[in-house]
Amino acid sequence: MAIISLGSMAFDAIETPFGKIDKIVGGSGIYVAYASSHFTQPVQQISIVGNDFPEDEMNELKKRGVQLTGVEIVPDQKSFFWSGKYHLDMNTRDTLITDLNVLANFSPKVPEEYQGAEYLMLGNLMPSLQLSVIEQLRKRPKLIVLDTMNYWMATAMADLKNVLLKVDVLMINDSEARQLSDEYSLVRAAKKILQMGPEYLIIKKGEHGALLFHKEHVFFAPALPLDEVFDPTGAGDAFAGGFIGHIAHTKNTSFENMKTAIIVGSAMASFCVEKFGPQRLKEITRKDIDSRLTEFVQLSNFNIALV
Ligand code: AMP
């Protein structure tokens, strides 16, 4: 039940109304790896880092069943660096710095031992690199999930549309769905996007939950109302990791099982935002996850007597 995970491994600087941190490990691939490895191992990571990436972090990942054969280490360059500042509502943020560094010349190579993986999580990265990983796989995975962002819609729309033709599930947030489809209504946006390639579309709405679209069906998963959101960075990637981790663990790619998977994804996102960086994803146990899933069930479980 291996999952191949492509994504960035980075240093982030984050500022929120609650605090500031100048350097912390982050990147889409890091959050996906920590979240998904709670459910399925191995996670076969594909990424690139510079000579500055901490060995401790690599060892921590390995301990959790994350294989790093596909992570290139460039000896004379720095790792990808991203810096962001959140607004008071914690739902919106400004990107302050994007230093591509090693990512500028990244050309991912799928190691031989990763061939045959049944699940592929294409985390947020250049669409051309996401496509290159799909093309290197000799056997098509059972499920290909793609996460992307507004940045690539603005700078690489043609490449993005190309890779969308080859994936099963697309994950984006509400403003990105509007940007991609040119439609304001999310239902209309979903209809258009489902004609661009993916059979399933997940629209994330931050603290307002997530929608799963497939053909004429739609399912809604709430986000857990939290006392305090400390740092939303990586929530989308933790969601993606929980989603694909659950699908791989249960070996079931049906729409019904995807409903559970987006609840699992929402639970992982709710942990992620409780501390800076991926820290919470490392601390939590299976028991913590199960009790949070129970909270989700209680949150939206109701019976209505139709009169
Ligand atoms: P999220 O909050 O889910 O959007 O993910 C935030 C993570 O994505 C941060 O840890 C960043 O290092 C990483 N990130 C930000 N911009 C990019 C980008 N253009 N390409 C790849 N990763 C990025």
PDB file of C-alpha atoms in Angstrom, chain A:
ATOM      1  CA  MET A   1       0.000   0.000   0.000  1.00  0.00           C
ATOM      2  CA  ALA A   2       2.844   2.377  -0.723  1.00  0.00           C
ATOM      3  CA  ILE A   3       2.086   6.028  -1.342  1.00  0.00           C
ATOM      4  CA  ILE A   4       4.408   8.074  -3.503  1.00  0.00           C
ATOM      5  CA  SER A   5       4.436  11.667  -2.293  1.00  0.00           C
ATOM      6  CA  LEU A   6       5.882  14.511  -4.369  1.00  0.00           C
ATOM      7  CA  GLY A   7       6.224  17.887  -2.680  1.00  0.00           C
ATOM      8  CA  SER A   8       8.491  20.586  -1.375  1.00  0.00           C
ATOM      9  CA  MET A   9      10.744  20.161   1.669  1.00  0.00           C
ATOM     10  CA  ALA A  10      11.519  23.604   2.939  1.00  0.00           C
ATOM     11  CA  PHE A  11      12.345  26.138   5.568  1.00  0.00           C
ATOM     12  CA  ASP A  12       9.496  28.493   6.389  1.00  0.00           C
ATOM     13  CA  ALA A  13       9.313  31.808   8.238  1.00  0.00           C
ATOM     14  CA  ILE A  14       5.830  32.379   9.586  1.00  0.00           C
ATOM     15  CA  GLU A  15       4.110  35.287  11.232  1.00  0.00           C
ATOM     16  CA  THR A  16       0.640  34.987  12.753  1.00  0.00           C
ATOM     17  CA  PRO A  17      -1.261  37.293  15.139  1.00  0.00           C
ATOM     18  CA  PHE A  18      -0.104  34.894  17.900  1.00  0.00           C
ATOM     19  CA  GLY A  19       3.599  34.749  17.228  1.00  0.00           C
ATOM     20  CA  LYS A  20       6.472  34.629  14.815  1.00  0.00           C
ATOM     21  CA  ILE A  21       9.093  32.072  13.891  1.00  0.00           C
ATOM     22  CA  ASP A  22      12.051  32.812  11.616  1.00  0.00           C
ATOM     23  CA  LYS A  23      13.031  29.316  10.558  1.00  0.00           C
ATOM     24  CA  ILE A  24      11.079  26.116  10.843  1.00  0.00           C
ATOM     25  CA  VAL A  25      10.981  23.015   8.684  1.00  0.00           C
ATOM     26  CA  GLY A  26       8.007  22.986   6.311  1.00  0.00           C
ATOM     27  CA  GLY A  27       7.058  22.349   2.719  1.00  0.00           C
ATOM     28  CA  SER A  28       4.062  20.571   1.204  1.00  0.00           C
ATOM     29  CA  GLY A  29       5.892  17.221   1.085  1.00  0.00           C
ATOM     30  CA  ILE A  30       6.814  17.378   4.781  1.00  0.00           C
ATOM     31  CA  TYR A  31       3.227  17.897   5.914  1.00  0.00           C
ATOM     32  CA  VAL A  32       1.905  15.175   3.581  1.00  0.00           C
ATOM     33  CA  ALA A  33       4.550  12.711   4.813  1.00  0.00           C
ATOM     34  CA  TYR A  34       3.923  13.294   8.525  1.00  0.00           C
ATOM     35  CA  ALA A  35       0.131  13.152   8.114  1.00  0.00           C
ATOM     36  CA  SER A  36      -0.121  10.147   5.784  1.00  0.00           C
ATOM     37  CA  SER A  37       2.431   7.989   7.629  1.00  0.00           C
ATOM     38  CA  HIS A  38       0.014   7.780  10.593  1.00  0.00           C
ATOM     39  CA  PHE A  39      -2.169   5.580   8.349  1.00  0.00           C
ATOM     40  CA  THR A  40       0.051   3.827   5.818  1.00  0.00           C
ATOM     41  CA  GLN A  41       3.713   3.037   5.353  1.00  0.00           C
ATOM     42  CA  PRO A  42       5.882   3.270   3.413  1.00  0.00           C
ATOM     43  CA  VAL A  43       5.487   6.791   2.163  1.00  0.00           C
ATOM     44  CA  GLN A  44       7.887   7.098  -0.744  1.00  0.00           C
ATOM     45  CA  GLN A  45       9.015  10.704  -0.802  1.00  0.00           C
ATOM     46  CA  ILE A  46      10.185  12.572  -3.904  1.00  0.00           C
ATOM     47  CA  SER A  47      11.698  15.997  -3.259  1.00  0.00           C
ATOM     48  CA  ILE A  48      14.879  18.016  -3.167  1.00  0.00           C
ATOM     49  CA  VAL A  49      16.801  19.761  -0.365  1.00  0.00           C
ATOM     50  CA  GLY A  50      20.025  21.704  -0.004  1.00  0.00           C
ATOM     51  CA  ASN A  51      23.023  21.116   2.251  1.00  0.00           C
ATOM     52  CA  ASP A  52      21.244  22.944   5.078  1.00  0.00           C
ATOM     53  CA  PHE A  53      18.355  20.541   5.645  1.00  0.00           C
ATOM     54  CA  PRO A  54      18.589  18.991   9.140  1.00  0.00           C
ATOM     55  CA  GLU A  55      19.684  15.379   9.368  1.00  0.00           C
ATOM     56  CA  ASP A  56      17.493  14.988  12.476  1.00  0.00           C
ATOM     57  CA  GLU A  57      14.420  15.734  10.383  1.00  0.00           C
ATOM     58  CA  MET A  58      15.444  13.132   7.799  1.00  0.00           C
ATOM     59  CA  ASN A  59      15.911  10.564  10.569  1.00  0.00           C
ATOM     60  CA  GLU A  60      12.538  11.451  12.100  1.00  0.00           C
ATOM     61  CA  LEU A  61      10.873  10.887   8.717  1.00  0.00           C
ATOM     62  CA  LYS A  62      12.655   7.552   8.229  1.00  0.00           C
ATOM     63  CA  LYS A  63      11.524   6.407  11.684  1.00  0.00           C
ATOM     64  CA  ARG A  64       7.954   6.948  10.529  1.00  0.00           C
ATOM     65  CA  GLY A  65       8.300   4.801   7.428  1.00  0.00           C
ATOM     66  CA  VAL A  66       9.041   7.638   5.016  1.00  0.00           C
ATOM     67  CA  GLN A  67      11.502   6.443   2.383  1.00  0.00           C
ATOM     68  CA  LEU A  68      13.915   9.113   1.214  1.00  0.00           C
ATOM     69  CA  THR A  69      15.637   7.441  -1.758  1.00  0.00           C
ATOM     70  CA  GLY A  70      13.790   9.899  -4.009  1.00  0.00           C
ATOM     71  CA  VAL A  71      14.943  12.979  -2.086  1.00  0.00           C
ATOM     72  CA  GLU A  72      17.870  14.608  -3.845  1.00  0.00           C
ATOM     73  CA  ILE A  73      20.404  16.427  -1.676  1.00  0.00           C
ATOM     74  CA  VAL A  74      22.252  19.224  -3.459  1.00  0.00           C
ATOM     75  CA  PRO A  75      25.573  19.787  -1.649  1.00  0.00           C
ATOM     76  CA  ASP A  76      26.252  23.394  -2.643  1.00  0.00           C
ATOM     77  CA  GLN A  77      22.816  25.014  -2.517  1.00  0.00           C
ATOM     78  CA  LYS A  78      20.134  26.037  -0.043  1.00  0.00           C
ATOM     79  CA  SER A  79      16.735  24.422   0.501  1.00  0.00           C
ATOM     80  CA  PHE A  80      13.529  26.054  -0.725  1.00  0.00           C
ATOM     81  CA  PHE A  81      12.511  28.949   1.524  1.00  0.00           C
ATOM     82  CA  TRP A  82       9.007  30.358   1.951  1.00  0.00           C
ATOM     83  CA  SER A  83       7.770  33.104   4.186  1.00  0.00           C
ATOM     84  CA  GLY A  84       4.179  34.099   4.900  1.00  0.00           C
ATOM     85  CA  LYS A  85       2.188  36.408   7.144  1.00  0.00           C
ATOM     86  CA  TYR A  86      -1.378  35.672   8.220  1.00  0.00           C
ATOM     87  CA  HIS A  87      -4.082  38.289   8.536  1.00  0.00           C
ATOM     88  CA  LEU A  88      -6.150  38.606  11.707  1.00  0.00           C
ATOM     89  CA  ASP A  89      -8.854  36.230  10.439  1.00  0.00           C
ATOM     90  CA  MET A  90      -6.157  33.505   9.957  1.00  0.00           C
ATOM     91  CA  ASN A  91      -7.923  32.457   6.737  1.00  0.00           C
ATOM     92  CA  THR A  92      -5.936  34.709   4.448  1.00  0.00           C
ATOM     93  CA  ARG A  93      -2.210  35.262   4.212  1.00  0.00           C
ATOM     94  CA  ASP A  94       0.364  37.132   2.183  1.00  0.00           C
ATOM     95  CA  THR A  95       3.364  35.340   0.764  1.00  0.00           C
ATOM     96  CA  LEU A  96       6.340  37.552   1.634  1.00  0.00           C
ATOM     97  CA  ILE A  97       9.231  35.543   0.154  1.00  0.00           C
ATOM     98  CA  THR A  98       9.517  32.551  -2.179  1.00  0.00           C
ATOM     99  CA  ASP A  99      13.191  31.617  -2.654  1.00  0.00           C
ATOM    100  CA  LEU A 100      13.170  28.619  -4.975  1.00  0.00           C
ATOM    101  CA  ASN A 101      16.877  27.792  -4.383  1.00  0.00           C
ATOM    102  CA  VAL A 102      17.233  24.031  -5.105  1.00  0.00           C
ATOM    103  CA  LEU A 103      13.684  23.882  -6.514  1.00  0.00           C
ATOM    104  CA  ALA A 104      14.693  26.099  -9.446  1.00  0.00           C
ATOM    105  CA  ASN A 105      16.460  23.228 -11.212  1.00  0.00           C
ATOM    106  CA  PHE A 106      14.551  20.291  -9.778  1.00  0.00           C
ATOM    107  CA  SER A 107      13.947  17.404 -12.102  1.00  0.00           C
ATOM    108  CA  PRO A 108      12.330  14.627 -10.025  1.00  0.00           C
ATOM    109  CA  LYS A 109      13.447  11.075 -10.606  1.00  0.00           C
ATOM    110  CA  VAL A 110      11.310   8.139  -9.517  1.00  0.00           C
ATOM    111  CA  PRO A 111      13.610   5.527  -7.914  1.00  0.00           C
ATOM    112  CA  GLU A 112      13.255   1.955  -9.173  1.00  0.00           C
ATOM    113  CA  GLU A 113      12.040   0.760  -5.756  1.00  0.00           C
ATOM    114  CA  TYR A 114       9.079   3.183  -5.916  1.00  0.00           C
ATOM    115  CA  GLN A 115       7.737   1.594  -9.147  1.00  0.00           C
ATOM    116  CA  GLY A 116       4.472  -0.253  -8.553  1.00  0.00           C
ATOM    117  CA  ALA A 117       3.146   2.063  -5.801  1.00  0.00           C
ATOM    118  CA  GLU A 118      -0.649   2.067  -5.844  1.00  0.00           C
ATOM    119  CA  TYR A 119      -1.249   5.620  -4.652  1.00  0.00           C
ATOM    120  CA  LEU A 120       0.270   8.875  -5.834  1.00  0.00           C
ATOM    121  CA  MET A 121      -0.005  12.190  -3.983  1.00  0.00           C
ATOM    122  CA  LEU A 122       1.181  15.053  -6.144  1.00  0.00           C
ATOM    123  CA  GLY A 123       1.678  17.819  -3.578  1.00  0.00           C
ATOM    124  CA  ASN A 124       1.855  21.472  -4.426  1.00  0.00           C
ATOM    125  CA  LEU A 125       4.746  22.000  -6.870  1.00  0.00           C
ATOM    126  CA  MET A 126       5.293  23.068 -10.483  1.00  0.00           C
ATOM    127  CA  PRO A 127       2.673  21.257 -12.642  1.00  0.00           C
ATOM    128  CA  SER A 128       5.374  20.184 -15.118  1.00  0.00           C
ATOM    129  CA  LEU A 129       7.148  18.288 -12.311  1.00  0.00           C
ATOM    130  CA  GLN A 130       3.882  16.673 -11.224  1.00  0.00           C
ATOM    131  CA  LEU A 131       3.384  15.491 -14.822  1.00  0.00           C
ATOM    132  CA  SER A 132       6.940  14.210 -15.058  1.00  0.00           C
ATOM    133  CA  VAL A 133       6.395  11.903 -12.065  1.00  0.00           C
ATOM    134  CA  ILE A 134       3.195  10.468 -13.593  1.00  0.00           C
ATOM    135  CA  GLU A 135       5.031   9.843 -16.862  1.00  0.00           C
ATOM    136  CA  GLN A 136       7.892   7.990 -15.173  1.00  0.00           C
ATOM    137  CA  LEU A 137       5.584   5.434 -13.545  1.00  0.00           C
ATOM    138  CA  ARG A 138       5.432   2.218 -15.578  1.00  0.00           C
ATOM    139  CA  LYS A 139       2.176   1.109 -13.948  1.00  0.00           C
ATOM    140  CA  ARG A 140      -0.542   3.696 -13.395  1.00  0.00           C
ATOM    141  CA  PRO A 141      -1.358   3.992  -9.671  1.00  0.00           C
ATOM    142  CA  LYS A 142      -4.909   3.131  -8.555  1.00  0.00           C
ATOM    143  CA  LEU A 143      -5.438   6.713  -7.476  1.00  0.00           C
ATOM    144  CA  ILE A 144      -3.657   9.926  -8.410  1.00  0.00           C
ATOM    145  CA  VAL A 145      -4.420  12.975  -6.257  1.00  0.00           C
ATOM    146  CA  LEU A 146      -3.183  16.454  -7.145  1.00  0.00           C
ATOM    147  CA  ASP A 147      -2.928  19.542  -4.961  1.00  0.00           C
ATOM    148  CA  THR A 148      -2.068  22.902  -6.478  1.00  0.00           C
ATOM    149  CA  MET A 149      -2.341  26.639  -5.776  1.00  0.00           C
ATOM    150  CA  ASN A 150      -3.215  30.017  -7.285  1.00  0.00           C
ATOM    151  CA  TYR A 151       0.484  30.701  -7.966  1.00  0.00           C
ATOM    152  CA  TRP A 152       0.608  27.940 -10.605  1.00  0.00           C
ATOM    153  CA  MET A 153      -2.722  29.037 -12.096  1.00  0.00           C
ATOM    154  CA  ALA A 154      -1.202  32.464 -12.631  1.00  0.00           C
ATOM    155  CA  THR A 155       2.174  31.302 -13.957  1.00  0.00           C
ATOM    156  CA  ALA A 156       1.706  27.824 -15.491  1.00  0.00           C
ATOM    157  CA  MET A 157      -1.961  27.386 -16.416  1.00  0.00           C
ATOM    158  CA  ALA A 158      -1.246  25.452 -19.650  1.00  0.00           C
ATOM    159  CA  ASP A 159       0.954  22.922 -17.808  1.00  0.00           C
ATOM    160  CA  LEU A 160      -1.625  22.640 -15.039  1.00  0.00           C
ATOM    161  CA  LYS A 161      -4.432  21.901 -17.524  1.00  0.00           C
ATOM    162  CA  ASN A 162      -2.221  19.281 -19.111  1.00  0.00           C
ATOM    163  CA  VAL A 163      -1.569  17.407 -15.866  1.00  0.00           C
ATOM    164  CA  LEU A 164      -5.228  17.694 -14.805  1.00  0.00           C
ATOM    165  CA  LEU A 165      -6.095  15.403 -17.720  1.00  0.00           C
ATOM    166  CA  LYS A 166      -4.141  12.615 -15.994  1.00  0.00           C
ATOM    167  CA  VAL A 167      -5.327  12.753 -12.376  1.00  0.00           C
ATOM    168  CA  ASP A 168      -8.303  11.292 -10.507  1.00  0.00           C
ATOM    169  CA  VAL A 169      -8.737  13.764  -7.643  1.00  0.00           C
ATOM    170  CA  LEU A 170      -8.025  17.508  -7.592  1.00  0.00           C
ATOM    171  CA  MET A 171      -7.753  19.406  -4.298  1.00  0.00           C
ATOM    172  CA  ILE A 172      -7.960  23.193  -4.283  1.00  0.00           C
ATOM    173  CA  ASN A 173      -9.451  25.924  -2.118  1.00  0.00           C
ATOM    174  CA  ASP A 174     -12.566  27.925  -2.956  1.00  0.00           C
ATOM    175  CA  SER A 175     -10.822  30.956  -4.447  1.00  0.00           C
ATOM    176  CA  GLU A 176      -8.628  28.681  -6.577  1.00  0.00           C
ATOM    177  CA  ALA A 177     -11.737  26.827  -7.827  1.00  0.00           C
ATOM    178  CA  ARG A 178     -13.185  30.185  -8.890  1.00  0.00           C
ATOM    179  CA  GLN A 179      -9.907  31.179 -10.546  1.00  0.00           C
ATOM    180  CA  LEU A 180      -9.597  27.884 -12.436  1.00  0.00           C
ATOM    181  CA  SER A 181     -13.195  27.846 -13.689  1.00  0.00           C
ATOM    182  CA  ASP A 182     -14.034  31.537 -14.050  1.00  0.00           C
ATOM    183  CA  GLU A 183     -17.251  30.835 -12.165  1.00  0.00           C
ATOM    184  CA  TYR A 184     -18.321  32.362  -8.849  1.00  0.00           C
ATOM    185  CA  SER A 185     -20.788  29.653  -7.816  1.00  0.00           C
ATOM    186  CA  LEU A 186     -18.804  26.715  -6.452  1.00  0.00           C
ATOM    187  CA  VAL A 187     -21.360  24.267  -7.856  1.00  0.00           C
ATOM    188  CA  ARG A 188     -20.899  25.675 -11.350  1.00  0.00           C
ATOM    189  CA  ALA A 189     -17.148  25.832 -10.826  1.00  0.00           C
ATOM    190  CA  ALA A 190     -17.139  22.153  -9.838  1.00  0.00           C
ATOM    191  CA  LYS A 191     -19.113  21.182 -12.951  1.00  0.00           C
ATOM    192  CA  LYS A 192     -16.582  22.930 -15.186  1.00  0.00           C
ATOM    193  CA  ILE A 193     -13.540  21.553 -13.357  1.00  0.00           C
ATOM    194  CA  LEU A 194     -14.889  17.993 -13.479  1.00  0.00           C
ATOM    195  CA  GLN A 195     -14.775  18.356 -17.266  1.00  0.00           C
ATOM    196  CA  MET A 196     -11.071  19.212 -17.179  1.00  0.00           C
ATOM    197  CA  GLY A 197      -9.944  15.686 -16.270  1.00  0.00           C
ATOM    198  CA  PRO A 198     -10.387  14.762 -12.593  1.00  0.00           C
ATOM    199  CA  GLU A 199     -13.338  12.546 -11.680  1.00  0.00           C
ATOM    200  CA  TYR A 200     -13.378  13.878  -8.146  1.00  0.00           C
ATOM    201  CA  LEU A 201     -12.936  17.437  -6.914  1.00  0.00           C
ATOM    202  CA  ILE A 202     -12.315  18.523  -3.337  1.00  0.00           C
ATOM    203  CA  ILE A 203     -12.846  22.202  -2.583  1.00  0.00           C
ATOM    204  CA  LYS A 204     -11.326  23.246   0.746  1.00  0.00           C
ATOM    205  CA  LYS A 205     -12.938  26.160   2.539  1.00  0.00           C
ATOM    206  CA  GLY A 206     -10.596  26.565   5.528  1.00  0.00           C
ATOM    207  CA  GLU A 207     -12.520  26.905   8.780  1.00  0.00           C
ATOM    208  CA  HIS A 208     -15.735  26.285   6.814  1.00  0.00           C
ATOM    209  CA  GLY A 209     -14.917  22.685   5.917  1.00  0.00           C
ATOM    210  CA  ALA A 210     -14.553  20.957   2.552  1.00  0.00           C
ATOM    211  CA  LEU A 211     -16.779  19.834  -0.326  1.00  0.00           C
ATOM    212  CA  LEU A 212     -16.323  16.650  -2.330  1.00  0.00           C
ATOM    213  CA  PHE A 213     -17.818  16.608  -5.841  1.00  0.00           C
ATOM    214  CA  HIS A 214     -18.222  13.571  -8.103  1.00  0.00           C
ATOM    215  CA  LYS A 215     -20.566  13.445 -11.109  1.00  0.00           C
ATOM    216  CA  GLU A 216     -23.889  14.742  -9.763  1.00  0.00           C
ATOM    217  CA  HIS A 217     -23.019  13.995  -6.131  1.00  0.00           C
ATOM    218  CA  VAL A 218     -21.736  16.347  -3.488  1.00  0.00           C
ATOM    219  CA  PHE A 219     -20.671  15.696   0.110  1.00  0.00           C
ATOM    220  CA  PHE A 220     -19.753  18.223   2.797  1.00  0.00           C
ATOM    221  CA  ALA A 221     -17.293  17.703   5.663  1.00  0.00           C
ATOM    222  CA  PRO A 222     -17.174  20.345   8.404  1.00  0.00           C
ATOM    223  CA  ALA A 223     -14.006  21.711   9.947  1.00  0.00           C
ATOM    224  CA  LEU A 224     -13.802  21.282  13.691  1.00  0.00           C
ATOM    225  CA  PRO A 225     -14.500  24.586  15.482  1.00  0.00           C
ATOM    226  CA  LEU A 226     -11.267  25.082  17.466  1.00  0.00           C
ATOM    227  CA  ASP A 227     -10.606  27.245  20.505  1.00  0.00           C
ATOM    228  CA  GLU A 228      -7.499  28.596  18.931  1.00  0.00           C
ATOM    229  CA  VAL A 229      -5.882  28.355  15.524  1.00  0.00           C
ATOM    230  CA  PHE A 230      -2.209  28.973  16.107  1.00  0.00           C
ATOM    231  CA  ASP A 231      -0.665  28.518  12.617  1.00  0.00           C
ATOM    232  CA  PRO A 232      -2.656  27.404   9.542  1.00  0.00           C
ATOM    233  CA  THR A 233       0.480  26.671   7.475  1.00  0.00           C
ATOM    234  CA  GLY A 234       0.389  23.188   6.010  1.00  0.00           C
ATOM    235  CA  ALA A 235      -3.269  22.570   6.888  1.00  0.00           C
ATOM    236  CA  GLY A 236      -4.081  21.851   3.237  1.00  0.00           C
ATOM    237  CA  ASP A 237      -1.169  19.416   2.952  1.00  0.00           C
ATOM    238  CA  ALA A 238      -2.031  17.696   6.232  1.00  0.00           C
ATOM    239  CA  PHE A 239      -5.571  17.332   4.858  1.00  0.00           C
ATOM    240  CA  ALA A 240      -4.143  15.769   1.690  1.00  0.00           C
ATOM    241  CA  GLY A 241      -1.943  13.395   3.728  1.00  0.00           C
ATOM    242  CA  GLY A 242      -4.859  12.251   5.885  1.00  0.00           C
ATOM    243  CA  PHE A 243      -7.037  11.796   2.795  1.00  0.00           C
ATOM    244  CA  ILE A 244      -4.617   9.634   0.801  1.00  0.00           C
ATOM    245  CA  GLY A 245      -3.361   7.864   3.941  1.00  0.00           C
ATOM    246  CA  HIS A 246      -6.879   6.681   4.731  1.00  0.00           C
ATOM    247  CA  ILE A 247      -7.598   5.629   1.132  1.00  0.00           C
ATOM    248  CA  ALA A 248      -4.349   3.639   0.948  1.00  0.00           C
ATOM    249  CA  HIS A 249      -4.885   2.064   4.375  1.00  0.00           C
ATOM    250  CA  THR A 250      -8.412   0.893   3.454  1.00  0.00           C
ATOM    251  CA  LYS A 251      -7.479   0.087  -0.197  1.00  0.00           C
ATOM    252  CA  ASN A 252     -10.813   1.517  -1.263  1.00  0.00           C
ATOM    253  CA  THR A 253     -11.126   4.306  -3.830  1.00  0.00           C
ATOM    254  CA  SER A 254     -14.932   4.510  -3.898  1.00  0.00           C
ATOM    255  CA  PHE A 255     -16.863   7.783  -3.471  1.00  0.00           C
ATOM    256  CA  GLU A 256     -18.315   6.421  -0.212  1.00  0.00           C
ATOM    257  CA  ASN A 257     -14.846   5.841   1.210  1.00  0.00           C
ATOM    258  CA  MET A 258     -13.673   9.250   0.003  1.00  0.00           C
ATOM    259  CA  LYS A 259     -16.348  10.757   2.276  1.00  0.00           C
ATOM    260  CA  THR A 260     -14.594   9.170   5.258  1.00  0.00           C
ATOM    261  CA  ALA A 261     -11.224  10.177   3.835  1.00  0.00           C
ATOM    262  CA  ILE A 262     -12.134  13.865   3.787  1.00  0.00           C
ATOM    263  CA  ILE A 263     -13.217  13.629   7.424  1.00  0.00           C
ATOM    264  CA  VAL A 264      -9.848  12.017   8.218  1.00  0.00           C
ATOM    265  CA  GLY A 265      -8.148  14.802   6.211  1.00  0.00           C
ATOM    266  CA  SER A 266     -10.084  17.438   8.161  1.00  0.00           C
ATOM    267  CA  ALA A 267      -9.020  15.814  11.449  1.00  0.00           C
ATOM    268  CA  MET A 268      -5.326  15.915  10.437  1.00  0.00           C
ATOM    269  CA  ALA A 269      -5.690  19.569   9.360  1.00  0.00           C
ATOM    270  CA  SER A 270      -7.271  20.388  12.746  1.00  0.00           C
ATOM    271  CA  PHE A 271      -4.194  19.006  14.543  1.00  0.00           C
ATOM    272  CA  CYS A 272      -1.780  20.736  12.198  1.00  0.00           C
ATOM    273  CA  VAL A 273      -3.013  24.249  13.005  1.00  0.00           C
ATOM    274  CA  GLU A 274      -2.573  23.831  16.775  1.00  0.00           C
ATOM    275  CA  LYS A 275       1.173  24.585  16.754  1.00  0.00           C
ATOM    276  CA  PHE A 276       3.811  26.116  14.479  1.00  0.00           C
ATOM    277  CA  GLY A 277       4.986  23.947  11.585  1.00  0.00           C
ATOM    278  CA  PRO A 278       4.471  20.163  11.505  1.00  0.00           C
ATOM    279  CA  GLN A 279       5.069  19.780  15.281  1.00  0.00           C
ATOM    280  CA  ARG A 280       1.557  18.567  16.200  1.00  0.00           C
ATOM    281  CA  LEU A 281       1.559  16.000  13.402  1.00  0.00           C
ATOM    282  CA  LYS A 282       4.654  14.471  15.020  1.00  0.00           C
ATOM    283  CA  GLU A 283       3.264  14.470  18.564  1.00  0.00           C
ATOM    284  CA  ILE A 284      -0.146  12.915  18.042  1.00  0.00           C
ATOM    285  CA  THR A 285      -0.886   9.227  18.453  1.00  0.00           C
ATOM    286  CA  ARG A 286      -3.439   6.927  16.850  1.00  0.00           C
ATOM    287  CA  LYS A 287      -5.545   7.371  19.989  1.00  0.00           C
ATOM    288  CA  ASP A 288      -5.573  11.171  19.574  1.00  0.00           C
ATOM    289  CA  ILE A 289      -6.654  10.746  15.957  1.00  0.00           C
ATOM    290  CA  ASP A 290      -9.460   8.349  16.872  1.00  0.00           C
ATOM    291  CA  SER A 291     -10.849  10.626  19.555  1.00  0.00           C
ATOM    292  CA  ARG A 292     -10.751  13.596  17.194  1.00  0.00           C
ATOM    293  CA  LEU A 293     -12.604  11.547  14.568  1.00  0.00           C
ATOM    294  CA  THR A 294     -15.272  10.830  17.188  1.00  0.00           C
ATOM    295  CA  GLU A 295     -15.600  14.588  17.757  1.00  0.00           C
ATOM    296  CA  PHE A 296     -16.174  15.007  14.024  1.00  0.00           C
ATOM    297  CA  VAL A 297     -18.907  12.380  14.031  1.00  0.00           C
ATOM    298  CA  GLN A 298     -20.614  14.068  16.971  1.00  0.00           C
ATOM    299  CA  LEU A 299     -20.290  17.482  15.344  1.00  0.00           C
ATOM    300  CA  SER A 300     -22.522  16.672  12.402  1.00  0.00           C
ATOM    301  CA  ASN A 301     -24.542  13.637  13.456  1.00  0.00           C
ATOM    302  CA  PHE A 302     -28.215  14.500  13.631  1.00  0.00           C
ATOM    303  CA  ASN A 303     -31.619  12.983  13.038  1.00  0.00           C
ATOM    304  CA  ILE A 304     -34.429  15.056  11.773  1.00  0.00           C
ATOM    305  CA  ALA A 305     -37.998  13.846  11.967  1.00  0.00           C
ATOM    306  CA  LEU A 306     -39.760  15.011   8.821  1.00  0.00           C
ATOM    307  CA  VAL A 307     -43.217  16.241   9.789  1.00  0.00           C
TER     308      VAL A 307
END
